[in-house]
Coordinates of C-alpha atoms and ligand atoms in Angstrom, one line a residue:
X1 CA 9.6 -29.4 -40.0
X2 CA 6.3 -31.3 -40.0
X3 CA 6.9 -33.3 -36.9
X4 CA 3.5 -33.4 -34.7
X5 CA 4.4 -33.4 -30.7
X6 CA 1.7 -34.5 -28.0
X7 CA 1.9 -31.8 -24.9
X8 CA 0.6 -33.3 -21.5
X9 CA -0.2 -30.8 -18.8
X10 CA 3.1 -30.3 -16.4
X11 CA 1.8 -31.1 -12.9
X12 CA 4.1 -31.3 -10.2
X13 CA 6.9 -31.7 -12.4
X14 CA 5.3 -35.0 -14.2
X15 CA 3.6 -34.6 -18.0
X16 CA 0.0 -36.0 -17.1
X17 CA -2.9 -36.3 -19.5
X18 CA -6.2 -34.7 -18.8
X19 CA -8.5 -36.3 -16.4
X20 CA -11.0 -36.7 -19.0
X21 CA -8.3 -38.0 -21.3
X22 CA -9.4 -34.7 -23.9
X23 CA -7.5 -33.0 -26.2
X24 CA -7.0 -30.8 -28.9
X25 CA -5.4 -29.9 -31.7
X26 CA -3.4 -26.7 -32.9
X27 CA -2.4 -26.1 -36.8
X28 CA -0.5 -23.5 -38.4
X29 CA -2.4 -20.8 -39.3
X30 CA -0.1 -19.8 -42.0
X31 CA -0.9 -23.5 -43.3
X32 CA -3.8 -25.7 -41.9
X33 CA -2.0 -28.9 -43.0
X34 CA 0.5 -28.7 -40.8
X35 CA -0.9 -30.3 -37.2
X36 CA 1.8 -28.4 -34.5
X37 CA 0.9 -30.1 -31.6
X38 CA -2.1 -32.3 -29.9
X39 CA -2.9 -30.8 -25.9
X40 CA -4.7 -31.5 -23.4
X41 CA -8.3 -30.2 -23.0
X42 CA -8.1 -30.0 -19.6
X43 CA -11.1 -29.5 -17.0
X44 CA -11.8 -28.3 -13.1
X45 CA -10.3 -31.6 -12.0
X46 CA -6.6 -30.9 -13.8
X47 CA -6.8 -27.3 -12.2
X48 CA -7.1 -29.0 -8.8
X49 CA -4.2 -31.2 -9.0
X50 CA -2.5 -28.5 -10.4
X51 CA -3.4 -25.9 -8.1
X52 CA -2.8 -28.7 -5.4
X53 CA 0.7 -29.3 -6.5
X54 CA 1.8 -25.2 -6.4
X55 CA 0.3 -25.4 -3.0
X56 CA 2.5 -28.2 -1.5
X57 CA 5.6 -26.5 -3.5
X58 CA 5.2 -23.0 -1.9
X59 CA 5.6 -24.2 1.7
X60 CA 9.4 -24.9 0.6
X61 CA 9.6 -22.2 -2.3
X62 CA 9.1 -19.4 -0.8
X63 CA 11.9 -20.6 2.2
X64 CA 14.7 -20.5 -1.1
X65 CA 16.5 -17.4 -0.7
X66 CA 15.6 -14.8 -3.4
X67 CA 19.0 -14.8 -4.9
X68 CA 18.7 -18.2 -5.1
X69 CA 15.4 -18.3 -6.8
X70 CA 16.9 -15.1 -8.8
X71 CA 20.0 -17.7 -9.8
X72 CA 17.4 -20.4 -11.6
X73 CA 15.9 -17.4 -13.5
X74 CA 19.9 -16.3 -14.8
X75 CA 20.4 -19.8 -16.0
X76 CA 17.0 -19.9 -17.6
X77 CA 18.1 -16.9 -19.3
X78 CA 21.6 -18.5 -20.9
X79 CA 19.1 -22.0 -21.6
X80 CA 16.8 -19.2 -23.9
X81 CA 19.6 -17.6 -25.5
X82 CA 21.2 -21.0 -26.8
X83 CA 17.7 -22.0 -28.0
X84 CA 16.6 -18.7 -29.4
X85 CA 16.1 -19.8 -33.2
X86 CA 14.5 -23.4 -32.5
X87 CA 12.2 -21.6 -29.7
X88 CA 11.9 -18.9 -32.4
X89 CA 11.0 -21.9 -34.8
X90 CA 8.1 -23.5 -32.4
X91 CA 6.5 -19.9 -31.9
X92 CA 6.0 -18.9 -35.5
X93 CA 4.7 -22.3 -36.1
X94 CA 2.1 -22.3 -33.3
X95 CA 0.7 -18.5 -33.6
X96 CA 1.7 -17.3 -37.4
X97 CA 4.5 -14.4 -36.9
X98 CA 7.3 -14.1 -39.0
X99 CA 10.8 -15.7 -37.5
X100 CA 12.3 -12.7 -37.3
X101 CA 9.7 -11.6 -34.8
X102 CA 9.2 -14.6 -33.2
X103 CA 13.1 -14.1 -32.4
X104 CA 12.0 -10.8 -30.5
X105 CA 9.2 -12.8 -28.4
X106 CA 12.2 -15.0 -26.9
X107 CA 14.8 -12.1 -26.5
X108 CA 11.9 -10.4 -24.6
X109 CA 11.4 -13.2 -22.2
X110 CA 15.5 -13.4 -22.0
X111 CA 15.3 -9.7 -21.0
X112 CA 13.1 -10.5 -18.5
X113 CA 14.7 -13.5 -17.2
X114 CA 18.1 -11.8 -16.5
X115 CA 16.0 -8.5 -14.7
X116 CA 13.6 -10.9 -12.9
X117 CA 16.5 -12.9 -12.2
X118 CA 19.0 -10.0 -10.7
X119 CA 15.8 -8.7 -8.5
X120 CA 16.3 -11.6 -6.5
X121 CA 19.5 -9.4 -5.2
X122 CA 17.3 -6.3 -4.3
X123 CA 13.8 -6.8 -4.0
X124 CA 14.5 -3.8 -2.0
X125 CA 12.1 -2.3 1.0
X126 CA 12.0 0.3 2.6
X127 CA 13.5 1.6 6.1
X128 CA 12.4 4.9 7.7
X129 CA 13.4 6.3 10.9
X130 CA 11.1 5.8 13.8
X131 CA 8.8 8.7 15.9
X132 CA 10.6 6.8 18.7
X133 CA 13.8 6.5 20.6
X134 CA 15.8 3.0 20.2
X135 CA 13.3 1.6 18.1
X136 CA 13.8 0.2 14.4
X137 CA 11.7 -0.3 11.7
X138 CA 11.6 -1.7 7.9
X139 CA 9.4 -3.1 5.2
X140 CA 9.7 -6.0 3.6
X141 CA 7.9 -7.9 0.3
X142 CA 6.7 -11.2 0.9
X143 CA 5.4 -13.9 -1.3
X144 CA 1.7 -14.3 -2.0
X145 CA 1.1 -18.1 -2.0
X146 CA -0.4 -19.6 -5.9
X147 CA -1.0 -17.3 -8.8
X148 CA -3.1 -18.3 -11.3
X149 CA -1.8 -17.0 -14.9
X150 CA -3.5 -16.5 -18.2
X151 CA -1.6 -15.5 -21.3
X152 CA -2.9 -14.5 -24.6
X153 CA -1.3 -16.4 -27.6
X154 CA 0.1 -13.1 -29.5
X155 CA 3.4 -12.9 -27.4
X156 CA 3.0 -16.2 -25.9
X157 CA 6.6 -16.5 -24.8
X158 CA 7.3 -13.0 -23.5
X159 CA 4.1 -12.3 -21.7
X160 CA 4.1 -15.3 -19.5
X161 CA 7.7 -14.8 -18.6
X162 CA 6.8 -10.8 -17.6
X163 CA 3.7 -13.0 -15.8
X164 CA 6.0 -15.7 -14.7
X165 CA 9.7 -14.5 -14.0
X166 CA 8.8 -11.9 -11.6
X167 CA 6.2 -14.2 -9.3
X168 CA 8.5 -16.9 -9.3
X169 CA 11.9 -14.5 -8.1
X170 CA 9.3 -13.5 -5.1
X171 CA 8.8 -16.8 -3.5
X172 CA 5.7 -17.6 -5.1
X173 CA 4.4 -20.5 -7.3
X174 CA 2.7 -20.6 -10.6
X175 CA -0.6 -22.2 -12.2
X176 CA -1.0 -20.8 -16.1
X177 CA -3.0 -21.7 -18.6
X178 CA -1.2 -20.5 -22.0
X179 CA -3.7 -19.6 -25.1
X180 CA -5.0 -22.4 -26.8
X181 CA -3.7 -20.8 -29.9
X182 CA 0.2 -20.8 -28.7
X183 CA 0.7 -23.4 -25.7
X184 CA 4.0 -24.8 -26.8
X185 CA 5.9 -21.1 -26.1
X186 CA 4.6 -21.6 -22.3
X187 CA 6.4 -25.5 -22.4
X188 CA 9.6 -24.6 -23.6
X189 CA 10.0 -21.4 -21.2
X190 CA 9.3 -23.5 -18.6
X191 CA 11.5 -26.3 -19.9
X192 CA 14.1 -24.1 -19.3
X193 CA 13.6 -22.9 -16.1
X194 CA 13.1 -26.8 -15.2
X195 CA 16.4 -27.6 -16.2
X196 CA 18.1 -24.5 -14.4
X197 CA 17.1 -26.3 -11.1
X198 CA 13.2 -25.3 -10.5
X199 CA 11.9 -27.9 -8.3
X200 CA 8.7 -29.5 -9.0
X201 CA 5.6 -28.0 -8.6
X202 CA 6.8 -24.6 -8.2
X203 CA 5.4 -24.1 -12.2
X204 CA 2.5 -25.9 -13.1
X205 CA 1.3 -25.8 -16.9
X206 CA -2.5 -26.7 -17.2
X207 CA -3.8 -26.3 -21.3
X208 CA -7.2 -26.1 -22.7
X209 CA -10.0 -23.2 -23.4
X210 CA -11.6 -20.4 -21.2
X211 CA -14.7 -21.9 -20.0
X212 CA -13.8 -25.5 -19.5
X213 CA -9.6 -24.5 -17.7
X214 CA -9.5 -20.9 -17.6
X215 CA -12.4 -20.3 -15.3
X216 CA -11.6 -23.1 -12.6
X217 CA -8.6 -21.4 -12.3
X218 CA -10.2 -17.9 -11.4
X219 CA -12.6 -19.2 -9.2
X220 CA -10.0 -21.7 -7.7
X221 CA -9.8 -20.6 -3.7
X222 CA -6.1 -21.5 -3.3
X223 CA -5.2 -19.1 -5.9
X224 CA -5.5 -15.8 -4.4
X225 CA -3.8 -13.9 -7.2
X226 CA -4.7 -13.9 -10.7
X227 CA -3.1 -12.3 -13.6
X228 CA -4.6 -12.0 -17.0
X229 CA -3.9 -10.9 -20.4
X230 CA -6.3 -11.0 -23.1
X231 CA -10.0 -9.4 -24.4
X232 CA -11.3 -7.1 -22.6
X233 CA -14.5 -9.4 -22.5
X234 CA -13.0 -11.9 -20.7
X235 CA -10.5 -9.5 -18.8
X236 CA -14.5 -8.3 -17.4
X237 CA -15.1 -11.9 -16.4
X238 CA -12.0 -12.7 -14.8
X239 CA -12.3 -9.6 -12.7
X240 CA -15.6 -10.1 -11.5
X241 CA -15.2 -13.7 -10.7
X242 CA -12.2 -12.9 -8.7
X243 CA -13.9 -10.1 -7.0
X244 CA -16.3 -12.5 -5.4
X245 CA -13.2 -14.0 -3.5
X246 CA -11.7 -10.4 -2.8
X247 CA -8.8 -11.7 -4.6
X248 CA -6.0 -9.6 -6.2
X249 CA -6.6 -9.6 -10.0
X250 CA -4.2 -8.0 -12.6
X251 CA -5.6 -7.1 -15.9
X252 CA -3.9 -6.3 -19.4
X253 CA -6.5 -6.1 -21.9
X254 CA -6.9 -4.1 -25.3
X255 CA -5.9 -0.9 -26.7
X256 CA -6.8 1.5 -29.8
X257 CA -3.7 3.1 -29.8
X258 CA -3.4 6.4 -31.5
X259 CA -0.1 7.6 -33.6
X260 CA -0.3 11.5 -34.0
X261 CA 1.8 12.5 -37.0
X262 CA 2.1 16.7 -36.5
X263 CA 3.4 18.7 -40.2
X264 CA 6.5 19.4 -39.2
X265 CA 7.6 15.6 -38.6
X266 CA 10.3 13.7 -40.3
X267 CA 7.6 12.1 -43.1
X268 CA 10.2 9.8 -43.9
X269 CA 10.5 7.8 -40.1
X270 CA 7.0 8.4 -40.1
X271 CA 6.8 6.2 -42.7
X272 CA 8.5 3.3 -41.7
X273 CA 7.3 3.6 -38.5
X274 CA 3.6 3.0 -39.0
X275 CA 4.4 0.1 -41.4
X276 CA 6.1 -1.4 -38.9
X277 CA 3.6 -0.7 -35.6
X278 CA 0.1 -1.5 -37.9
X279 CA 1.5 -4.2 -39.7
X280 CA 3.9 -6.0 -37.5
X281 CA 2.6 -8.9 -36.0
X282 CA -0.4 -8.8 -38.6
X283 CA -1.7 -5.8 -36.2
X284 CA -1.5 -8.9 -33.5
X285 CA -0.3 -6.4 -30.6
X286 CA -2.6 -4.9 -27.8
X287 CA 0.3 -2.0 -28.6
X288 CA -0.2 -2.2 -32.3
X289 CA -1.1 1.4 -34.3
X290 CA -4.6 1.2 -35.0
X291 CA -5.4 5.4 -35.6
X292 CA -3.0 7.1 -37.6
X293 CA -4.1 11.1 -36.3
X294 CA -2.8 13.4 -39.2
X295 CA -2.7 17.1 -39.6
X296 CA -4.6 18.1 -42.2
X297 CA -1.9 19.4 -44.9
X298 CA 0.1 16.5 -44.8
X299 CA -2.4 13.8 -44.7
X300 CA -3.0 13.9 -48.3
X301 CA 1.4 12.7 -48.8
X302 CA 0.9 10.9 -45.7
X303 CA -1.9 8.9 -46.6
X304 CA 0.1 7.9 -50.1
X305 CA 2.9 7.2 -48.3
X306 CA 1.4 4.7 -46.3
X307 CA -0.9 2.9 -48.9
X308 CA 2.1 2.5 -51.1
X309 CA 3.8 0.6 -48.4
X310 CA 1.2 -1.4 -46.9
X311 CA 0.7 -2.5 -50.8
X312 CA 4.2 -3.4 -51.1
X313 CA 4.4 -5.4 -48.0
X314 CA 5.2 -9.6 -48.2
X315 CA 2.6 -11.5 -46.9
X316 CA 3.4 -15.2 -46.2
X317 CA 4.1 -18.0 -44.5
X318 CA 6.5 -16.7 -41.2
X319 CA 8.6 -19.3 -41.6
X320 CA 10.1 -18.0 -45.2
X321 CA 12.2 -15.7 -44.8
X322 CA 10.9 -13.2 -46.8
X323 CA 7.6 -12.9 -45.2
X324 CA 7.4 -9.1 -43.8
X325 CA 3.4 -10.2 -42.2
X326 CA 1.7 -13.3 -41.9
X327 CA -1.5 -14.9 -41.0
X328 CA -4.1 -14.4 -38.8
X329 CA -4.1 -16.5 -35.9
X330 CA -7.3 -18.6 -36.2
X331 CA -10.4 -18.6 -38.3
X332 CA -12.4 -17.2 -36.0
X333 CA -9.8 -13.7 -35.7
X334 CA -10.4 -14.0 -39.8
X335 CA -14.0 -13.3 -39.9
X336 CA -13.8 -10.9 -37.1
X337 CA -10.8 -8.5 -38.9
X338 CA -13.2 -9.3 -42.9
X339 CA -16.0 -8.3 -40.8
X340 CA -14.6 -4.8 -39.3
X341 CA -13.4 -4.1 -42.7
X342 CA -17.2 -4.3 -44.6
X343 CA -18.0 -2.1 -41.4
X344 CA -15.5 0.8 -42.2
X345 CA -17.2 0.2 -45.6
X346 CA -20.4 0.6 -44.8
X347 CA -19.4 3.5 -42.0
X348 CA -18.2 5.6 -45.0
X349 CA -14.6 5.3 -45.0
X350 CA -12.5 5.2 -47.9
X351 CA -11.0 1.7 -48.3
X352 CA -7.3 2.5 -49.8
X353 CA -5.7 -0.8 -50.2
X354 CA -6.2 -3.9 -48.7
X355 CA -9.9 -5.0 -47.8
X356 CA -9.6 -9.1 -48.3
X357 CA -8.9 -12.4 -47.7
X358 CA -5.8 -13.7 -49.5
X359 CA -5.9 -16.6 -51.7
X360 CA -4.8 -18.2 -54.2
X361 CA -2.0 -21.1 -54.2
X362 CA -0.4 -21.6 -50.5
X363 CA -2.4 -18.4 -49.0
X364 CA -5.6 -20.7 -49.6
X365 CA -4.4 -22.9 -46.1
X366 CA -3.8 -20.3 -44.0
X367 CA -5.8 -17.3 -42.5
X368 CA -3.7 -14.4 -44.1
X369 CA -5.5 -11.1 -44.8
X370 CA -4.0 -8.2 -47.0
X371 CA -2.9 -5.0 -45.5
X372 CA -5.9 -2.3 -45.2
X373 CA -5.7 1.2 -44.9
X374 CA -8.6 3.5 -44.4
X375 CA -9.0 6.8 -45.3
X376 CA -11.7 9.5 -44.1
X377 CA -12.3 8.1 -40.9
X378 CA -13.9 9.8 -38.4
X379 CA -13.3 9.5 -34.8
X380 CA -17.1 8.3 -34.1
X381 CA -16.8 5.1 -36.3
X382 CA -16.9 2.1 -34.6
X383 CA -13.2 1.4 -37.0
X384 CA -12.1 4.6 -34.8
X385 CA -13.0 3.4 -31.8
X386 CA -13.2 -0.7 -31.6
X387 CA -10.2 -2.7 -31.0
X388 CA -10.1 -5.0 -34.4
X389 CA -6.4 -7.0 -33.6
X390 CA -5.4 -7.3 -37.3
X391 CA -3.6 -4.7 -39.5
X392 CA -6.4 -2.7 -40.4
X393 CA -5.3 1.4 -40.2
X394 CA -7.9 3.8 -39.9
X395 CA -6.3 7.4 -41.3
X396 CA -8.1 10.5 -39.4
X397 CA -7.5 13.8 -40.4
X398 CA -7.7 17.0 -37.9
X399 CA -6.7 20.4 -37.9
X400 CA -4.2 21.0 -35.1
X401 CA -2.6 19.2 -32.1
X402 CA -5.7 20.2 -29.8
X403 CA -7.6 18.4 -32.1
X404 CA -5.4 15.5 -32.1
X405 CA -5.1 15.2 -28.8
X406 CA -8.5 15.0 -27.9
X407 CA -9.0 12.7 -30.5
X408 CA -6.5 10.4 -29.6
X409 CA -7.8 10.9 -26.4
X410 CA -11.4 9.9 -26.7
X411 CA -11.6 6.3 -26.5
X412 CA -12.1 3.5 -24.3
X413 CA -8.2 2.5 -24.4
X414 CA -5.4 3.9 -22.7
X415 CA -2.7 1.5 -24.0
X416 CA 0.1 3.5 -25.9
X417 CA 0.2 6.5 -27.8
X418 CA 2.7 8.0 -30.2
X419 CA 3.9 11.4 -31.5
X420 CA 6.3 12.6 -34.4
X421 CA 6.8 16.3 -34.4
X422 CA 10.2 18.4 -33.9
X423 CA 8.6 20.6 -31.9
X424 CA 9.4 20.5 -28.3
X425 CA 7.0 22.2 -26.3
X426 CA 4.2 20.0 -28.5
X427 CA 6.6 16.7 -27.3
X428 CA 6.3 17.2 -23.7
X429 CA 2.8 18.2 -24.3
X430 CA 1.7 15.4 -25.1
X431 CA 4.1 13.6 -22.8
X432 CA 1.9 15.0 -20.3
X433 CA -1.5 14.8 -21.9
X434 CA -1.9 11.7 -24.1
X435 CA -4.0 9.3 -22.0
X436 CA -2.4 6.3 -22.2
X437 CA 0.5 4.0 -20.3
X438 CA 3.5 4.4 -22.6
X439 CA 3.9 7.4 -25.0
X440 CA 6.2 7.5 -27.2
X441 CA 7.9 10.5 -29.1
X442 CA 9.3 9.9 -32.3
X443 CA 8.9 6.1 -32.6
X444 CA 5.8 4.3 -33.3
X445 CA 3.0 3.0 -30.5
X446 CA 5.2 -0.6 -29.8
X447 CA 8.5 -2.0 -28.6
X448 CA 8.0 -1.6 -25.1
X449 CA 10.8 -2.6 -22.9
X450 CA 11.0 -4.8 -20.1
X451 CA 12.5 -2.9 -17.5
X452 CA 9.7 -0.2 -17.5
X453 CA 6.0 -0.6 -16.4
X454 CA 4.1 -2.0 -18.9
X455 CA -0.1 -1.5 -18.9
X456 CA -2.2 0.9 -19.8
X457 CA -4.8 3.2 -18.5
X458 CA -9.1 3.2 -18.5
X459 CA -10.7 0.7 -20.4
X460 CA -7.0 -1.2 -20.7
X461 CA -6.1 -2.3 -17.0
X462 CA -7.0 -1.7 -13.6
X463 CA -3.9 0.3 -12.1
X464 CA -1.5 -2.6 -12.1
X465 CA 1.7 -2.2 -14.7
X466 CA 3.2 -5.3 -15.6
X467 CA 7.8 -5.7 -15.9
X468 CA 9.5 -2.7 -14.9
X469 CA 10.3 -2.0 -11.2
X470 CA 6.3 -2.3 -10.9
X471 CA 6.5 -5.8 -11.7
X472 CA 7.0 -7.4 -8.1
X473 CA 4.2 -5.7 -6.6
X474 CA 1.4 -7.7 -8.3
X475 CA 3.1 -10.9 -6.8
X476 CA 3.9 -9.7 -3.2
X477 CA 2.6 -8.2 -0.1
X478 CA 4.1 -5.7 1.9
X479 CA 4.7 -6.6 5.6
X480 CA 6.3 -3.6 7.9
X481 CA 8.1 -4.7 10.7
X482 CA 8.8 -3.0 13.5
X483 CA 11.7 -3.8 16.0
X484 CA 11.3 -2.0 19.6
X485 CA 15.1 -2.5 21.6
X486 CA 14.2 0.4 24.2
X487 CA 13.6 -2.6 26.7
X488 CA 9.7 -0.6 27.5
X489 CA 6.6 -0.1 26.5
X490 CA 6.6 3.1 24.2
X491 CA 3.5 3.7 23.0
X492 CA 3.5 5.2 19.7
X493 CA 1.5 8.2 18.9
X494 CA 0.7 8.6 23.1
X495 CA 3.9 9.2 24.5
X496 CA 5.8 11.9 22.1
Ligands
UN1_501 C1 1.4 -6.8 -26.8 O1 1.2 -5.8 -27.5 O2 0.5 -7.6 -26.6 O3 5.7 -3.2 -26.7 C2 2.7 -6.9 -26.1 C3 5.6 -4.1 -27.5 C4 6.1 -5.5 -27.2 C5 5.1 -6.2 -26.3 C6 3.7 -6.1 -26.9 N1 7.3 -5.4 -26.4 O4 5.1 -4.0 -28.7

């Protein structure tokens, strides 16, 4: 499949090209030859008319009834569902990961579109009893007006549907500007909810980089809500930008997430499991394993274990089928994972397997890397602590779970966190202790689902959780309403 498709930004239902008539191109990063798709390099004068276009749509949007609105998402979901593998197709073209994981991007965003969907049925407030006599009172959620959206390219269909799906079922209306890295993802999600009946405007898809269509977006004054996934750098940015306008600005940003592997755990799952959360997704997941936290008598197996795996792995091009990992996403996420690697080297960790650049034959137009593992790590190396986004382990050895625990503990990050012991108590210990926003017992740090918050703690969000029964309260307000039928004035807190 070689075929080359021109995107135009989607502005009031209409494809448009940019104002400045810009564009740019995205290739395959498992093979640079292959040119996926020319977009739009879009400016401040596209985000207007965008933003412009949500505006005008919201006035009747947010008048649809919710189960109506809830309906479009249902048969957005069935429209996913019969175009899972072509979908699945498009996304391991545009961002690198194997099909078989690319499948999982689209069955997340399906999960999402039938919960998001059904909350358009419940969306449920609250009603108390009132202080007074023949008085009633409730609380309601009410849409916010225009959220502005930007989504990373590493899940780029399921993380603008958990962005998407849930703003859209409340009433409001939608600006996003996908990763340049992944656009087509955002296109055919909304494709689907365009053909499930969303009027126009209601989505609104604006492409292009950061500076030049991300940031007119933040600082746009109709968009009072803002919801970002991505670097923590730019997660700073995003935040203090919106600040200036007091508005309401969800965050998703890194992790280092720490898998703490006790002696008495079943070495085998182990096993498979960190293969699976370093290496999946070429280490590509703000969720991914990045510390392996091992106690010291086992670490020696554990360490072999591993290695032996990671060296056994197929690298390749995502769309064979027998590609286990592939690339890199860009060029620029190359240097940056080679460059963390010299530093583990030069910190004084043991490089294991892995280390370089993979070439030779097809691997020579992409941006693959081979599978590292480090031993000998130490929790104050910059491998221990920095989030790198490729599959680069870092193996660090410790003496009991008090030590693991505040090891795994003591980092910026408070993504995800994982545990393999059989040992109860030690489970719910660190149920309770790990600081982070999904633990996880005997499975490794990823393969979150939907229908629980999502989003992490310290240096990885700022309070908000993402899916889940969390996810409407990013998009709505809360209005209380209270109904007084006594037929007088009672005044509350005077006359009781
Ligand atoms: C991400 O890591 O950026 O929990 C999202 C997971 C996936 C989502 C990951 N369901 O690993």
């Amino acid at each position: 499949m070689t075929e080359t498709r021109v995107f135009h930004n989607f502005i009031n239902g209409e494809f448009v090209p940019s104002s400045s008539g810009q564009t740019f191109e995205r290739r395959n990063p498992a093979d640079q030859r292959d040119l996926v798709g020319v977009f739009q390099d879009s400016g401040a004068a596209d985000v207007d008319a965008a933003v412009a276009a949500a505006k005008a749509a919201y006035t009747t949007w947010r008048k649809v009834p919710a189960p109506q609105r809830g309906e479009i998402l249902l048969k957005a979901a069935e429209l996913l569902v019969a175009r899972k593998e072509q979908y699945s197709h498009d996304l391991t073209r545009e961002m690198g990961k194997p099909l078989f994981e690319a499948g999982g991007d689209i069955v997340e965003a399906i999960g999402m579109a039938q919960f998001a969907g059904s909350e358009g049925r419940r969306m449920h407030g609250v009603t108390t009893p009132s202080e007074l006599p023949n008085k009633f009172q409730m609380s309601m959620r009410q849409p916010i007006g225009v959220i502005g959206m930007i989504t990373p390219w590493n899940f780029p269909m399921a993380i603008a549907s958990w962005k998407m799906l849930p703003a859209l079922v409340c009433g409001n209306t939608v600006v996003i500007k996908p990763g340049e890295d992944a656009s087509i993802s955002t296109y055919n999600l909304v494709a689907c909810l365009v053909e499930a009946g969303l009027p126009p405007g209601v989505v609104n898809i604006v492409t292009g980089y950061g500076p030049s269509a991300g940031q007119p977006l933040v600082e746009h004054p109709d968009v009072p809500v803002l919801s970002f996934t991505g670097s923590n750098e730019v997660g700073r940015l995003v935040y203090e930008l919106g600040a200036r306008q007091i508005k309401r600005v969800s965050l998703e940003m890194g992790g280092k997430n720490p898998l703490i592997v006790m002696d008495d755990a079943d070495l085998d799952l182990v096993e498979q499991g960190v293969v699976w959360a370093a290496f999946g997704t070429t280490g590509q997941r703000c969720t991914a394993t990045s510390r392996l936290i091992v106690q010291r008598g086992i670490a020696a197996e554990m360490s072999e274990r591993i290695v032996a795996r990671a060296k056994a792995l197929r690298v390749g091009n995502g769309l064979q089928a027998t590609s286990e990992m592939g690339p890199l996403v860009n060029g620029a996420q190359l240097e940056r994972v080679l460059g963390y690697i010299e530093l583990g080297k030069s910190e004084g960790a043991t490089l294991r397997c892995g280390g370089a650049r993979l070439s030779g034959g097809d691997y020579d137009h992409g941006f693959f890397v081979q599978p590292t593992v480090f031993t000998g790590v130490t929790p104050t190396m910059r491998i221990a602590r920095e989030e790198i986004f490729g599959p680069v382990l870092s193996i660090i050895e410790v003496d009991d779970f008090d030590e693991a625990l505040a090891v795994a503990n003591d980092v910026a990050y408070g993504l995800s966190a994982s545990i393999y012991t059989r040992d109860i108590n030690t489970a719910y210990r660190a149920m309770h202790e790990l600081e982070a926003g999904i633990v996880y017992i005997n499975a490794p740090t990823i393969g979150a689902e939907i229908h629980l918050p999502f989003g992490g703690v310290k240096g990885t969000g700022n309070g908000h959780r993402e899916a889940g029964p969390t996810m409407l309260d990013v998009f709505s307000e809360w209005k209380s309403v209270y109904v007084d039928y006594s037929g007088a004035l009672q005044r509350a807190q005077i006359d009781n």
